[in-house]
mmCIF file of C-alpha atoms in Angstrom:
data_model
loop_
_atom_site.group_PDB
_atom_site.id
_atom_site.type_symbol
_atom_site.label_atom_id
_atom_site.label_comp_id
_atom_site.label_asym_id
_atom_site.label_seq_id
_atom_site.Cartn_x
_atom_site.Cartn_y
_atom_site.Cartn_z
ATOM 1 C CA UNK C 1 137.557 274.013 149.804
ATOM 2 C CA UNK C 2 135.057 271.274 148.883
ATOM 3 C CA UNK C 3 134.760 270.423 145.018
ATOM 4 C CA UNK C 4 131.573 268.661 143.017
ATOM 5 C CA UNK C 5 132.521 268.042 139.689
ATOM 6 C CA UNK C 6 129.273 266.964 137.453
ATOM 7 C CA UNK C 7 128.096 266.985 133.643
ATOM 8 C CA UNK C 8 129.677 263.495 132.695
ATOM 9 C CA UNK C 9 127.874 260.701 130.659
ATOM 10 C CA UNK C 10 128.191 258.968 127.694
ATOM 11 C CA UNK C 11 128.565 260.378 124.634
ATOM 12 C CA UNK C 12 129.722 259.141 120.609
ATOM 13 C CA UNK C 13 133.083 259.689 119.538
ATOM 14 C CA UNK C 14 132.614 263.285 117.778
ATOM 15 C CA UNK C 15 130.384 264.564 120.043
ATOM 16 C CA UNK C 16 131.270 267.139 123.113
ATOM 17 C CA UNK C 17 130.405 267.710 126.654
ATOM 18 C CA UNK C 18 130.775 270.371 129.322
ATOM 19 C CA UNK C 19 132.236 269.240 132.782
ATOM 20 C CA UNK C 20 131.261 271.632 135.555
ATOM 21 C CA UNK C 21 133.917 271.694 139.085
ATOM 22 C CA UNK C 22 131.205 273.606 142.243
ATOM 23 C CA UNK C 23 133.406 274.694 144.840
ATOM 24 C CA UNK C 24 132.402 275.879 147.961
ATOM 25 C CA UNK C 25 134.280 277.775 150.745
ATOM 26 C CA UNK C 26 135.360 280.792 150.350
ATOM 27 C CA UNK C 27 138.670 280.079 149.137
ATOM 28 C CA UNK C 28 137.854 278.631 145.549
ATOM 29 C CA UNK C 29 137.646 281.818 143.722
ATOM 30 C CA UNK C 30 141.173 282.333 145.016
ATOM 31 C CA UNK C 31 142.564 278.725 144.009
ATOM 32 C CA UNK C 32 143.689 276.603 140.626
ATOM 33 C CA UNK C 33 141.424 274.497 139.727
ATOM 34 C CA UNK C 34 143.012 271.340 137.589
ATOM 35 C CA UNK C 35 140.982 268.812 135.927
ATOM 36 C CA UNK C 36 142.634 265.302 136.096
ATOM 37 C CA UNK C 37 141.353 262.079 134.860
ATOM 38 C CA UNK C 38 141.614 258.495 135.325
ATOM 39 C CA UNK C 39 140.841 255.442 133.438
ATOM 40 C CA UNK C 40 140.405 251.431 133.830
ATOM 41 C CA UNK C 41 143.481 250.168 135.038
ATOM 42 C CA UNK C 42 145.865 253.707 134.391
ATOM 43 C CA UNK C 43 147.266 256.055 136.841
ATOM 44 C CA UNK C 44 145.385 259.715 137.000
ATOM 45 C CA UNK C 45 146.462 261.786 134.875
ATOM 46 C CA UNK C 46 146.678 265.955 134.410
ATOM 47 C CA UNK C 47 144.109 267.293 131.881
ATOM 48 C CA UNK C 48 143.720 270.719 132.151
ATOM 49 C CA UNK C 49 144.309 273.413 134.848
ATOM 50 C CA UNK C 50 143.341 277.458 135.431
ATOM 51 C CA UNK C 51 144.525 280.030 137.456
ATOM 52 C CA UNK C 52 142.423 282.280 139.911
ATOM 53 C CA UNK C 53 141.836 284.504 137.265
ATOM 54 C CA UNK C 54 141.144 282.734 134.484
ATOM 55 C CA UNK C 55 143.674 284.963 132.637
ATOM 56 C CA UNK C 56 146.086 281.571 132.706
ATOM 57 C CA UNK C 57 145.519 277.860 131.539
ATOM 58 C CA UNK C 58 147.686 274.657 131.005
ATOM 59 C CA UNK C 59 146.614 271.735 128.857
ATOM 60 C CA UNK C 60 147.818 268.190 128.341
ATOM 61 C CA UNK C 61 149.251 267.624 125.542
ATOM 62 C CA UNK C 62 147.207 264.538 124.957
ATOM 63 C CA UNK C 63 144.170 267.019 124.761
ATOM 64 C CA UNK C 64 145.487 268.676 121.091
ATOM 65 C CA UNK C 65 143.590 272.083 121.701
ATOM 66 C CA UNK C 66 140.091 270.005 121.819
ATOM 67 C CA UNK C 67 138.949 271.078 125.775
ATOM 68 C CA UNK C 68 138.752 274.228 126.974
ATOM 69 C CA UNK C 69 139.002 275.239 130.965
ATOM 70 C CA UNK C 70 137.442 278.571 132.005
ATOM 71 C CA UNK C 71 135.953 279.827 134.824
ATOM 72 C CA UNK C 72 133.095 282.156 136.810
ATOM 73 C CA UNK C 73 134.029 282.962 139.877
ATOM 74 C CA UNK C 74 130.812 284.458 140.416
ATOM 75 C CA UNK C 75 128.870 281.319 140.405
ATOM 76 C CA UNK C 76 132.068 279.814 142.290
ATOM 77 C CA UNK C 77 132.301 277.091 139.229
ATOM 78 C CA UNK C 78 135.271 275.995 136.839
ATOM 79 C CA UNK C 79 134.212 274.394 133.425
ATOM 80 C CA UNK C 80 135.440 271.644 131.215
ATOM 81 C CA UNK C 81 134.224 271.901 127.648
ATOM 82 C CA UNK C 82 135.081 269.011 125.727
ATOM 83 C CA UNK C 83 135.387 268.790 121.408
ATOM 84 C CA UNK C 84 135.850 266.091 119.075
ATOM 85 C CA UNK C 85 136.166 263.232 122.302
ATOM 86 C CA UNK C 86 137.427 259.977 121.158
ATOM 87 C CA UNK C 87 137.199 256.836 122.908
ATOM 88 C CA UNK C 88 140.309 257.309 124.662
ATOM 89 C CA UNK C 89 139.053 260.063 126.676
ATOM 90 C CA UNK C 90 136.958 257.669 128.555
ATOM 91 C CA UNK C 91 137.736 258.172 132.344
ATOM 92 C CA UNK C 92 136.609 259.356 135.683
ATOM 93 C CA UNK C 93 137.291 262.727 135.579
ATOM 94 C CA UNK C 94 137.912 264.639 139.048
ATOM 95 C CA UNK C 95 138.815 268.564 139.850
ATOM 96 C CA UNK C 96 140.892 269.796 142.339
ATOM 97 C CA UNK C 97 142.323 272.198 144.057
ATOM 98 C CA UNK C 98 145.576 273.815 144.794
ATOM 99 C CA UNK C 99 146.353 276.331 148.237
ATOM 100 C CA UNK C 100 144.748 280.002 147.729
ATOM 101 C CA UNK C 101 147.291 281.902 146.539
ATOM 102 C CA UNK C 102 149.580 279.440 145.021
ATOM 103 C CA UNK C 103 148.952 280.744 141.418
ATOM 104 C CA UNK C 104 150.710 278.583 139.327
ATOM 105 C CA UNK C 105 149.075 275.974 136.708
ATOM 106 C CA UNK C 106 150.531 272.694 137.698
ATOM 107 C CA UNK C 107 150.139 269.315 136.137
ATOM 108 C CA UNK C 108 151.346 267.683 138.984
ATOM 109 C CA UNK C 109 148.942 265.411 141.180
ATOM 110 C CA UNK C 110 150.788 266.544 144.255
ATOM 111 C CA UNK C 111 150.593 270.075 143.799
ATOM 112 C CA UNK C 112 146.679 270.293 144.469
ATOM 113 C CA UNK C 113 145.143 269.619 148.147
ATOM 114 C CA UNK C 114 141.694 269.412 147.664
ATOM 115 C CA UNK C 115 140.036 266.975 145.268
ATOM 116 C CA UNK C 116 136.112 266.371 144.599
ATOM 117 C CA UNK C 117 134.419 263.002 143.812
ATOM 118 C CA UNK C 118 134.405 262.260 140.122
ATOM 119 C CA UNK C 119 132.380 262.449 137.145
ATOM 120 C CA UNK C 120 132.564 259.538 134.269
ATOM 121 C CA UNK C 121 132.669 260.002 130.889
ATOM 122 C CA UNK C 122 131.876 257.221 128.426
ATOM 123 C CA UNK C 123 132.518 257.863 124.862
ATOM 124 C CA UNK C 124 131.766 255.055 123.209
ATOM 125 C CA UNK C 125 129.943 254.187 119.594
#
């Protein structure tokens, strides 16, 4: 599975953006997809994650409802809608991806094999 995550930038605190994961190989559509992120100085981090299916998602708790992680499998493509982003979200933010068939939502770094370059977001005034 190879990953392209895309749609960073910088953006005012208050303002949102979508963050788009392109997989290719035929196993995506089959995988979880996490988003992670990782800022100046500060270990990577679990933001978000989605089963196969998109019937299942896990959020940080850091996130406090404001991103939303869905999916089209069609288009092979998981997406990261961001609300209300504060400064602190500022951070490289990477997908990746776990074994087909493991179907379980993990926040752990370790638990996903395949990982994309990143995609920074600025949020900044």
């Amino acid at each position: 599975v190879q990953l392209q995550a895309s749609g960073g930038g910088l953006v005012q605190p208050g303002d949102s953006l979508r963050l788009s994961c392109a997989g290719s190989g035929g196993a995506f559509s089959s995988s979880v997809i996490g988003w992670f992120r990782q800022a100046p100085g500060m270990e990577r981090e679990f933001v978000a994650a989605i089963i196969w299916s998109g019937a299942g998602t896990r959020y940080a708790d850091s996130i406090e409802g404001r991103f939303t992680v869905s999916r089209d499998n069609a288009k092979n493509t998981v997406y990261l809608q961001m609300d209300s982003l504060k400064p602190e979200d500022t951070a490289v933010y990477y997908c990746a991806a776990r074994k087909p068939r493991l179907n379980v939502p993990s926040s752990s770094r370790d638990a996903y094999t395949y990982w994309g370059p990143g995609t920074l977001v600025t949020v900044s005034s």
